[in-house]
């Protein structure tokens, strides 16, 4: 049976607004990257004994509204695409051990979702940004700035976008949901954003996550509707097909999906408003609970990321709850 165990905890003065895990040095160890309400973006390194050390920081940024990560400028390392509460999209790059702002792009309204993915099947990734005024825009990097490739008006605002990988396609599509109760698949082509699929979910879709749970080269998708209902979709004969649904005991505030540990056919990892982390398995197209852990007595929101932080070839969990950052090991009895 799987067990979750907290191996390290770091406390901040400011509330943590996001947490990601990124392998900056390409050595197989993922660095925790956190943003704070104070406008800081901080990169850490976790030692094998659990000690957490700060290795880079950018301060003075506006509070974070949305975040995407990927190699946009084409230098072989991940970049940060930060949508701020000042309606500006910033490109943060990590070079020579330092984070710095490389470029800024005004959006005109508040960004609600940012995703970095490869829509042109080239060496650099592109950026897709949704804003409160209904625009869905796609940008590519040219020389020293982001250049707009496409712009589409949507009927409903969206708050979560994820890449969708399909076997045999050299480029990525992307998936999102909205308060109409639908899940949409979009693709960039010929300077336009095209709708490729639309699936009924039901309820207000606030979060989506994608990842290859079955190792067949295709992304599965989890959509969270009405805050607590998880719906799992897979690609069957080129179309999105619903596998199963489950209701979480508390509202879901962060979710990841993939094949993280060799103890089943993929996992869904969710973090909830009360700080509880739940690991769900996928058995015979059914969602089953594997294990859970509550990390904090008081919480209204939490964020989670999955990655190998200590270089042991097994992913750990990193969770942000309020001003606290937890590093959590996943143990198999």
PDB file of C-alpha atoms in Angstrom, residues 3-4 14 38 53 55 90 102 120 123 132 145 160 180 185 196 209 220 225 234 244 258 268 293 328 331:
ATOM      1  CA  UNK A   3       2.021   5.888   2.020  1.00  0.00           C
ATOM      2  CA  UNK A   4       2.771   9.626   2.009  1.00  0.00           C
ATOM      3  CA  UNK A  14       4.403  35.644   2.540  1.00  0.00           C
ATOM      4  CA  UNK A  38       4.856  39.681  -2.228  1.00  0.00           C
ATOM      5  CA  UNK A  53      18.616  25.931  -0.078  1.00  0.00           C
ATOM      6  CA  UNK A  55      19.659  29.257  -5.370  1.00  0.00           C
ATOM      7  CA  UNK A  90       6.419  38.388 -18.589  1.00  0.00           C
ATOM      8  CA  UNK A 102      13.626  38.794 -20.712  1.00  0.00           C
ATOM      9  CA  UNK A 120       4.475  24.290 -34.633  1.00  0.00           C
ATOM     10  CA  UNK A 123      12.621  23.487 -31.545  1.00  0.00           C
ATOM     11  CA  UNK A 132     -10.949  37.869 -18.748  1.00  0.00           C
ATOM     12  CA  UNK A 145       9.967  39.368 -27.878  1.00  0.00           C
ATOM     13  CA  UNK A 160      -7.056  26.219 -16.818  1.00  0.00           C
ATOM     14  CA  UNK A 180     -20.820  25.857 -20.021  1.00  0.00           C
ATOM     15  CA  UNK A 185      -9.742  20.503 -27.683  1.00  0.00           C
ATOM     16  CA  UNK A 196     -11.145  20.093 -32.861  1.00  0.00           C
ATOM     17  CA  UNK A 209      -4.882  18.268 -16.038  1.00  0.00           C
ATOM     18  CA  UNK A 220      -5.461  11.333 -20.606  1.00  0.00           C
ATOM     19  CA  UNK A 225     -16.278  20.423 -12.357  1.00  0.00           C
ATOM     20  CA  UNK A 234      -9.023   9.199 -22.667  1.00  0.00           C
ATOM     21  CA  UNK A 244     -14.964   7.379 -15.017  1.00  0.00           C
ATOM     22  CA  UNK A 258       0.534  10.989 -15.211  1.00  0.00           C
ATOM     23  CA  UNK A 268      -4.134  11.311 -10.394  1.00  0.00           C
ATOM     24  CA  UNK A 293      -2.448  12.816   3.680  1.00  0.00           C
ATOM     25  CA  UNK A 328       6.539  14.669   0.644  1.00  0.00           C
ATOM     26  CA  UNK A 331       6.503   5.106   0.011  1.00  0.00           C
TER      27      UNK A 331
END
